[in-house]
Coordinates of C-alpha atoms in Angstrom, one line a residue:
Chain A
X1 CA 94.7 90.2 98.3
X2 CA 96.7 91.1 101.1
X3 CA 96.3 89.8 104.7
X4 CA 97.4 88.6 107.9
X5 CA 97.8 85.4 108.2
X6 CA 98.9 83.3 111.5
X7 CA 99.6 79.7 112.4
X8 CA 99.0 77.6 113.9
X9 CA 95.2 77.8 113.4
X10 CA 94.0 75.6 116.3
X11 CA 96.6 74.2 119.1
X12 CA 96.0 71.8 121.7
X13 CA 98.5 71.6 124.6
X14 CA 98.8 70.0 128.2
X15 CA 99.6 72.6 131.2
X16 CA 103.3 73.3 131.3
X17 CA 104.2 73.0 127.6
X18 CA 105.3 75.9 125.5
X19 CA 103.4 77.5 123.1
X20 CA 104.5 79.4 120.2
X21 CA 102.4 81.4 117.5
X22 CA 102.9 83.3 114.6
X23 CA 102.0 86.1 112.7
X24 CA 103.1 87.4 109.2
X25 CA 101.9 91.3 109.3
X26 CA 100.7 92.5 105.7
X27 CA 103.8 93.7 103.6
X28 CA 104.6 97.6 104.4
X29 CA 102.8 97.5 107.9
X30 CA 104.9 99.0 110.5
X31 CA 103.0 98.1 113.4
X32 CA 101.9 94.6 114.7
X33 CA 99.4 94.3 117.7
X34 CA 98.1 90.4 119.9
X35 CA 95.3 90.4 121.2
X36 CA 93.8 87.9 123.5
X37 CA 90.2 87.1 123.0
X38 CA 88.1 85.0 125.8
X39 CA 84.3 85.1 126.9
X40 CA 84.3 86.4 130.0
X41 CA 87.0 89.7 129.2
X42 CA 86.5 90.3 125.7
X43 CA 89.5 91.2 123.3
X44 CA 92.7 92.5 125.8
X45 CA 95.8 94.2 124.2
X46 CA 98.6 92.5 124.8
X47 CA 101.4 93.6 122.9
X48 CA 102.4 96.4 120.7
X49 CA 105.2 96.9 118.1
X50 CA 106.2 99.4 115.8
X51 CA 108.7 99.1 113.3
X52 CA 109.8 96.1 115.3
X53 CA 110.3 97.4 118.4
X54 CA 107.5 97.2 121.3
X55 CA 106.2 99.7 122.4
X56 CA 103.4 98.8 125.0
X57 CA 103.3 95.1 126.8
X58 CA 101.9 95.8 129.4
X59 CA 98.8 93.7 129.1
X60 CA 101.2 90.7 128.9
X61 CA 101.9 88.4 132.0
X62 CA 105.4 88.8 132.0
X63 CA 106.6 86.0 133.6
X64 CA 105.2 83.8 130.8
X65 CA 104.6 85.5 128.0
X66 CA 106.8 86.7 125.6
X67 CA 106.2 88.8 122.1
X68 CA 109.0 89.5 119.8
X69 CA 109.5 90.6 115.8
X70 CA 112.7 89.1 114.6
X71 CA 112.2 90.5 111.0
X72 CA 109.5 92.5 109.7
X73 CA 107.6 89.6 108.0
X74 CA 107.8 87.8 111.8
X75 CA 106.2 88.1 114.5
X76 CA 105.7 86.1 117.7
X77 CA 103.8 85.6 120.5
X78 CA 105.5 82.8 123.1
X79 CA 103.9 81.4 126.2
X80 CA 106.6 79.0 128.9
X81 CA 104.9 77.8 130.8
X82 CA 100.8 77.6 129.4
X83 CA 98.3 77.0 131.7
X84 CA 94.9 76.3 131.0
X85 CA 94.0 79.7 132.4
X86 CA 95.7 81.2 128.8
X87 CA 93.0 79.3 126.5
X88 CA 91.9 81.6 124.5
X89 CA 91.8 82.9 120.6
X90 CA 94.8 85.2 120.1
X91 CA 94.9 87.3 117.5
X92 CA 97.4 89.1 115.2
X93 CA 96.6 92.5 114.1
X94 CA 99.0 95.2 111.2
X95 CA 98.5 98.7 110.7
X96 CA 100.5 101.0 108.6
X97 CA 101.0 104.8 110.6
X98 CA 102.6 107.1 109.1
X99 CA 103.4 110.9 110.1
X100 CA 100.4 112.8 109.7
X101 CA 97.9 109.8 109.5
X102 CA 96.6 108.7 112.8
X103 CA 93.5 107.1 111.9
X104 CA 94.4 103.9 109.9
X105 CA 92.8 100.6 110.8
X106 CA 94.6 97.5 112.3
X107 CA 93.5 94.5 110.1
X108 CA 93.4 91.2 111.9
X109 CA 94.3 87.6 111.2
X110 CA 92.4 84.6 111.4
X111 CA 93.7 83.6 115.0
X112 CA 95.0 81.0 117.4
X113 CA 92.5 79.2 119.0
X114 CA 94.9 77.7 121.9
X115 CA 93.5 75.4 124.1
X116 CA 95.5 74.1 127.1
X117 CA 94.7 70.8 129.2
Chain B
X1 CA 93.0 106.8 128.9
X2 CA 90.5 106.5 126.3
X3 CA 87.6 103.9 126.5
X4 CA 84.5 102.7 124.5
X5 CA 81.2 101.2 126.0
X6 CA 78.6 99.2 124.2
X7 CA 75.9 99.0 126.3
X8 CA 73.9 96.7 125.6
X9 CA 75.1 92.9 125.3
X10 CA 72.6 91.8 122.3
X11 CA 70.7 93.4 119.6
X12 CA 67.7 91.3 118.5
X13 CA 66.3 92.8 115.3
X14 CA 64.0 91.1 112.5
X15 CA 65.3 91.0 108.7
X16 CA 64.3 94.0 107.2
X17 CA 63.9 96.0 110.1
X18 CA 66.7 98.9 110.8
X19 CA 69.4 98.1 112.9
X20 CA 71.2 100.2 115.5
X21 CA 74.1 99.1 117.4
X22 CA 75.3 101.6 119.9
X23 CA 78.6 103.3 121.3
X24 CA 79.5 106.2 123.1
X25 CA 83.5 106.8 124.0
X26 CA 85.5 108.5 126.1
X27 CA 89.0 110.6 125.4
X28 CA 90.3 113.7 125.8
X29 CA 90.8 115.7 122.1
X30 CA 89.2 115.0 119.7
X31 CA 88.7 110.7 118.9
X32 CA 89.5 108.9 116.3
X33 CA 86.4 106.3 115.8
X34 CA 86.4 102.7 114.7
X35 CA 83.6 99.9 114.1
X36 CA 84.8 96.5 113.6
X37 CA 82.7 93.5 112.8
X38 CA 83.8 89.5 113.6
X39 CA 81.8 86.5 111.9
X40 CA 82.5 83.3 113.7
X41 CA 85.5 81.6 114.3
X42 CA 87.0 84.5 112.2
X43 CA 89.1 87.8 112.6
X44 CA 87.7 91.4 113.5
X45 CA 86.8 92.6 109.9
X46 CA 87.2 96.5 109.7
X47 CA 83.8 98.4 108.9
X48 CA 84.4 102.0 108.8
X49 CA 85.7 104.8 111.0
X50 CA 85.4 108.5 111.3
X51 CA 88.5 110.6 111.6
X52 CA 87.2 114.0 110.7
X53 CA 84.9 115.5 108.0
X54 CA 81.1 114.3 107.5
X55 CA 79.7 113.1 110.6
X56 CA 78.3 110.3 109.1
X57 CA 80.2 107.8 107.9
X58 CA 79.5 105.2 105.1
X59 CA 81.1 102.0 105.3
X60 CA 81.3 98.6 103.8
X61 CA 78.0 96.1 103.6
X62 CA 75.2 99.1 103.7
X63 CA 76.7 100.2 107.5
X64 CA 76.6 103.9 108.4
X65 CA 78.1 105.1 111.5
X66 CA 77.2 109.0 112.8
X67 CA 79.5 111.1 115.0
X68 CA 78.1 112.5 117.7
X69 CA 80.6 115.3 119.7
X70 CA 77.6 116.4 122.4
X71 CA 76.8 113.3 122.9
X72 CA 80.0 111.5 122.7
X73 CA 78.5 108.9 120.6
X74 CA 79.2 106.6 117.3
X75 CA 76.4 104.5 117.5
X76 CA 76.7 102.1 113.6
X77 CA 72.9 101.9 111.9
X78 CA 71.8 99.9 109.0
X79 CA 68.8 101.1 107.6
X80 CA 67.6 97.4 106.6
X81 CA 69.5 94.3 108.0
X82 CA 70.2 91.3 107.0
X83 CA 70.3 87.5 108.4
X84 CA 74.0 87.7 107.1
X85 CA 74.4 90.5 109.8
X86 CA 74.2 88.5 112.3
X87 CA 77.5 88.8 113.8
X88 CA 79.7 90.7 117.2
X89 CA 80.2 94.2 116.7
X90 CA 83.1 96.3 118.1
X91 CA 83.5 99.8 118.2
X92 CA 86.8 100.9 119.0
X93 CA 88.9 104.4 120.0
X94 CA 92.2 105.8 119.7
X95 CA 93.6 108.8 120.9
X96 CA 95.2 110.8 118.7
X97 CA 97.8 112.6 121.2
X98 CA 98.8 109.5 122.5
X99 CA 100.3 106.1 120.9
X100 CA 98.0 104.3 118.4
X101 CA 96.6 101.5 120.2
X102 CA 92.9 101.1 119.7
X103 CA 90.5 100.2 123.0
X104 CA 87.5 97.9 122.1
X105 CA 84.2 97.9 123.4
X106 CA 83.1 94.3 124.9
X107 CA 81.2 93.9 121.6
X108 CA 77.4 93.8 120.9
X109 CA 76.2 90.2 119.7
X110 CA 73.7 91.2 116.9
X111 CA 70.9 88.4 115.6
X112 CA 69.1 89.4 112.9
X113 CA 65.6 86.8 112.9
X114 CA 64.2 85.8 109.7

């Protein structure tokens, strides 16, 4: 049964330490999305790759953030420094598109439930 | 840019009773319709889409979705609900002319009531 899987599950940090999480996309997907999820905006793009390079960040705070795919069975999703403005659940989404096809879904991991102190 | 909106923020509905949750969208061409469902503490579960065809769609757990061009709507409908419905529900667009990113509705908490 193929899915996306991330780790950590749950991570608890104090202001200023760096956070990294990870996502393993389901085998043959060529695109990885993060999404942040919090109660007061909802789920926010934040990065978009396909075929390992990204495509759209711009709903990343780039001074902190970073996103990156070093192989196609990694990617990452880095915050230095975190605040406790960035608590949040962040999840990992795949998706397979391929010429001709527009309309397949993204399916989504478990997610990061980061808290920051 | 292409955008969703869920209107309303809850859906209160007794077991057995039909349940409607409701989206209309916004893009330019024709869409490319998603609903997504998310349990607690888990992942947004896909639930069906429409691409083109039928306007309505079946999907998985009894859900139904139907297209709407005039109206610009994709409101989701299960004709009896369950307590295990209870649960957010996202509908989602993507543009076809553009990349493929997906934008979500805020989600509509549903409660089903014994």
């Amino acid at each position: 049964d193929a899915r996306v899987t991330q780790t950590p599950r749950h991570k608890v940090t104090e202001m200023g330490q760096e956070v990294t999480m990870r996502c393993q996309p389901i085998l043959g997907h060529n695109t990885v999305f993060w999404y942040r999820q919090t109660m007061m905006q909802g789920l926010e793009l934040l990065a978009y790759f396909r075929n390992r390079a990204p495509l759209d960040d711009s709903g990343m705070p780039k001074d902190r953030f970073s996103a990156e795919m070093p192989d196609a069975t990694l990617a990452t999703l880095k915050i230095q420094p975190s605040e406790p403005r960035d608590s949040a659940v962040y999840f990992c989404a795949s998706g397979l598109v391929a010429p001709g096809t527009g309309g397949n879904e993204q399916f989504f991991g478990p997610g990061t439930r980061l808290t920051v102190l | 840019a292409q955008s969703v909106a869920q209107p309303e923020d809850q859906v209160n509905v007794a077991e057995g009773n039909p349940l409607t949750v409701k989206c209309t969208y916004s893009v330019s061409g024709n869409p490319y319709l998603f609903w997504y469902v998310q349990y607690p503490n888990r992942g947004l579960q896909f639930l069906l889409k429409y691409i083109t065809g039928d306007n309505l769609v079946k999907g998985s757990y009894g859900f139904e979705a139907e297209f709407n061009k005039s109206q610009t709507s994709f409101h989701l409908k299960k004709p009896s609900a369950l307590v295990s419905d209870s649960a957010l529900y996202f509908c989602a667009v993507r543009d076809p002319y553009g990349n493929n990113r997906l934008a979500f509705g805020k989600g509509n908490q549903v409660v089903v009531i014994p």
